[in-house]
XYZ file of N, CA and C in Angstrom:
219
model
N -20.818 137.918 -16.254
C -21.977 137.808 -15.430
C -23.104 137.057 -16.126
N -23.864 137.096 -15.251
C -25.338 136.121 -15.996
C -26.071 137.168 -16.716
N -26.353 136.756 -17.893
C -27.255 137.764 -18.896
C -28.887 137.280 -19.119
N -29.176 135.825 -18.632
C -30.660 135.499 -19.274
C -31.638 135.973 -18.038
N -32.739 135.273 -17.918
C -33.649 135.361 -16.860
C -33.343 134.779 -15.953
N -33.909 135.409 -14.728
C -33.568 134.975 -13.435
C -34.558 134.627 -12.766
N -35.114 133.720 -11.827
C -35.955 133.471 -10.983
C -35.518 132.990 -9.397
N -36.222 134.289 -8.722
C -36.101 133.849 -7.089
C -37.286 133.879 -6.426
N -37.403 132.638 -6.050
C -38.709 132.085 -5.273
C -38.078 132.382 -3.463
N -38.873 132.964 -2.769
C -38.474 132.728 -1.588
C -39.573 132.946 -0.785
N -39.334 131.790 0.428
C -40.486 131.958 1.655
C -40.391 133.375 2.492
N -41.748 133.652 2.759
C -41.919 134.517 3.605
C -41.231 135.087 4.601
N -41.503 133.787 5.439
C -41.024 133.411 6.975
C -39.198 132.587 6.498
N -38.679 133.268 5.524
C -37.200 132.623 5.893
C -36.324 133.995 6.772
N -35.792 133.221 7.712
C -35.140 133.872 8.961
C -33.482 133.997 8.319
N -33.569 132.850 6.831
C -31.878 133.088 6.670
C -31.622 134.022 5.416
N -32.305 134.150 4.424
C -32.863 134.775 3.168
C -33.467 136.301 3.340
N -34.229 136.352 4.196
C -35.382 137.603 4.604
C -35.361 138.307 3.288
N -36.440 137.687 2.630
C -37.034 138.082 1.294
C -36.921 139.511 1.461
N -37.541 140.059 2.298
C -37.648 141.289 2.375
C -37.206 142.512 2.192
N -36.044 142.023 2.759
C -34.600 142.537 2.693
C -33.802 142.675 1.470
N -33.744 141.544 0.931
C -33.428 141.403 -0.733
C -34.030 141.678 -1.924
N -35.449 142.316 -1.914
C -36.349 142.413 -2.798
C -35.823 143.529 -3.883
N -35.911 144.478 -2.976
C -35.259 145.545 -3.377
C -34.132 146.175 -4.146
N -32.669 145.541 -3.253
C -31.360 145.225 -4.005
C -31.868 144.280 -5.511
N -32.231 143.211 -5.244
C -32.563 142.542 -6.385
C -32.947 143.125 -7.973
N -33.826 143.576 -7.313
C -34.801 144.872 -8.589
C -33.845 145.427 -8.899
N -33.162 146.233 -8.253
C -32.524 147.419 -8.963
C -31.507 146.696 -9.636
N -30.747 145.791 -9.350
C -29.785 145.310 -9.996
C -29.814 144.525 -11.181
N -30.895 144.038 -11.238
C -31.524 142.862 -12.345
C -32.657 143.407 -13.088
N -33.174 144.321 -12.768
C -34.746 145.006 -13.441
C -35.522 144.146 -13.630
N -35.610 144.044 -15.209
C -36.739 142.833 -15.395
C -35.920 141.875 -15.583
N -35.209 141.382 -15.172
C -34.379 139.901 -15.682
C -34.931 139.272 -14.712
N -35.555 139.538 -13.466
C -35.331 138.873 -12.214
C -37.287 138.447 -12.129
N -37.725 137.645 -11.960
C -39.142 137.385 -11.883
C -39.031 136.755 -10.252
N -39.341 137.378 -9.665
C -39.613 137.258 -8.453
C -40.479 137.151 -7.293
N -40.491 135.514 -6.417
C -41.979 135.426 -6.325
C -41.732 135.291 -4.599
N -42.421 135.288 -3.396
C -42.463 135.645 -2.187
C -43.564 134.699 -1.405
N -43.525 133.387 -1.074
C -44.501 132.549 -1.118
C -44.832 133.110 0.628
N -46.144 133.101 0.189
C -46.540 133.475 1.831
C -46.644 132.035 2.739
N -46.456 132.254 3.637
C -45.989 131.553 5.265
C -45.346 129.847 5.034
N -44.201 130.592 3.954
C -43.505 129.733 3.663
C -42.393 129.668 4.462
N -40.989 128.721 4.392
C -40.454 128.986 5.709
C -38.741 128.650 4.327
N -37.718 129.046 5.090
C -36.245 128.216 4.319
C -36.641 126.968 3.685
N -36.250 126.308 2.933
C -36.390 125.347 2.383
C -37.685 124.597 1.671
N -38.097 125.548 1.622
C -39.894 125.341 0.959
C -39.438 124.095 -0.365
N -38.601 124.645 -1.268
C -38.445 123.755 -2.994
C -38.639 122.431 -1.761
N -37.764 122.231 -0.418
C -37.439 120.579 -0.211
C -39.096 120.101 0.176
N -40.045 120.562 0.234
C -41.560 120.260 1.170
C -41.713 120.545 2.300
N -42.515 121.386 2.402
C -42.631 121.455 4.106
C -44.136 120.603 4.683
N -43.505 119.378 5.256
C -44.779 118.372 5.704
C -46.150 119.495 6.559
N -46.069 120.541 7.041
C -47.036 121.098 7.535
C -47.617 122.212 6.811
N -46.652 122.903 5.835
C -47.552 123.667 4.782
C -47.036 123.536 3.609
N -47.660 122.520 2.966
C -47.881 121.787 1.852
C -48.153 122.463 0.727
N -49.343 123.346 0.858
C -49.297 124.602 -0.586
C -48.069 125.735 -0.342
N -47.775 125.982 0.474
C -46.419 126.636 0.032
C -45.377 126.143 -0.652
N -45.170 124.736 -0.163
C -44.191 123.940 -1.463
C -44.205 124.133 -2.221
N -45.882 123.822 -2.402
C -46.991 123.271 -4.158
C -46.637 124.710 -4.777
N -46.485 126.179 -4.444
C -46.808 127.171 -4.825
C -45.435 127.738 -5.449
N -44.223 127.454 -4.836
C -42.671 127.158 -5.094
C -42.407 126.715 -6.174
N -43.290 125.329 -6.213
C -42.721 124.461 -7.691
C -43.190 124.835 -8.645
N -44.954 125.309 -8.296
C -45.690 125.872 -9.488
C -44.223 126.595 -10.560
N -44.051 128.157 -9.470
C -43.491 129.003 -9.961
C -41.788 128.670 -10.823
N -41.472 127.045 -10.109
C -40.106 127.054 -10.922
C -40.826 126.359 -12.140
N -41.582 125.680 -11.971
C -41.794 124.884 -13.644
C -42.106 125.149 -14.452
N -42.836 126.928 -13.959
C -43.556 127.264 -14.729
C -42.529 128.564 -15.522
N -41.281 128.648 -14.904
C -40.320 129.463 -15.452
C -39.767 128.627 -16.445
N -39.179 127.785 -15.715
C -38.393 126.831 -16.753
C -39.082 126.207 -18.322
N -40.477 125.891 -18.058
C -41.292 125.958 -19.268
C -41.160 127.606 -20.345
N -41.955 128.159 -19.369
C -41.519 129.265 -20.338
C -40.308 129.619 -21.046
N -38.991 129.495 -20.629
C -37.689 129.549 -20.845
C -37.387 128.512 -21.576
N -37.921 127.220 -21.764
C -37.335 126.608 -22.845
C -38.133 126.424 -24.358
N -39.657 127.774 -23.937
C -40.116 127.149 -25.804
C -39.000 127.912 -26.628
């Protein structure tokens, strides 16, 4: 299985994901491995841009670059 850190970014408003739903299972299974972020009135596919809400993208990428930085000093 996977042993390092984990990061799941997910929109709000995803109808296929439902953050909501998974938050939970997640935690318990991963504890702290899992940094987990819930972008509000974000929609499926936020990482690709969403031309009408634009800081939800911006707020997506923040959170992956800012994992992946941390994870590689």
């Amino acid at each position: 299985g996977i042993r390092g850190p984990l990061l799941g970014v997910f929109a709000e408003n995803d109808p296929v994901l439902c953050p909501r739903k998974r938050s939970d299972a997640l935690r318990a299974a991963l504890g702290d491995r899992i940094e987990y972020h819930v972008i509000p009135n974000g929609r499926h596919g936020l990482l690709f841009g969403e031309k009408d809400r634009p800081e939800a993208a911006a707020e997506a990428w923040s959170h992956l670059v800012g994992f992946f930085k941390r994870q590689m000093q």
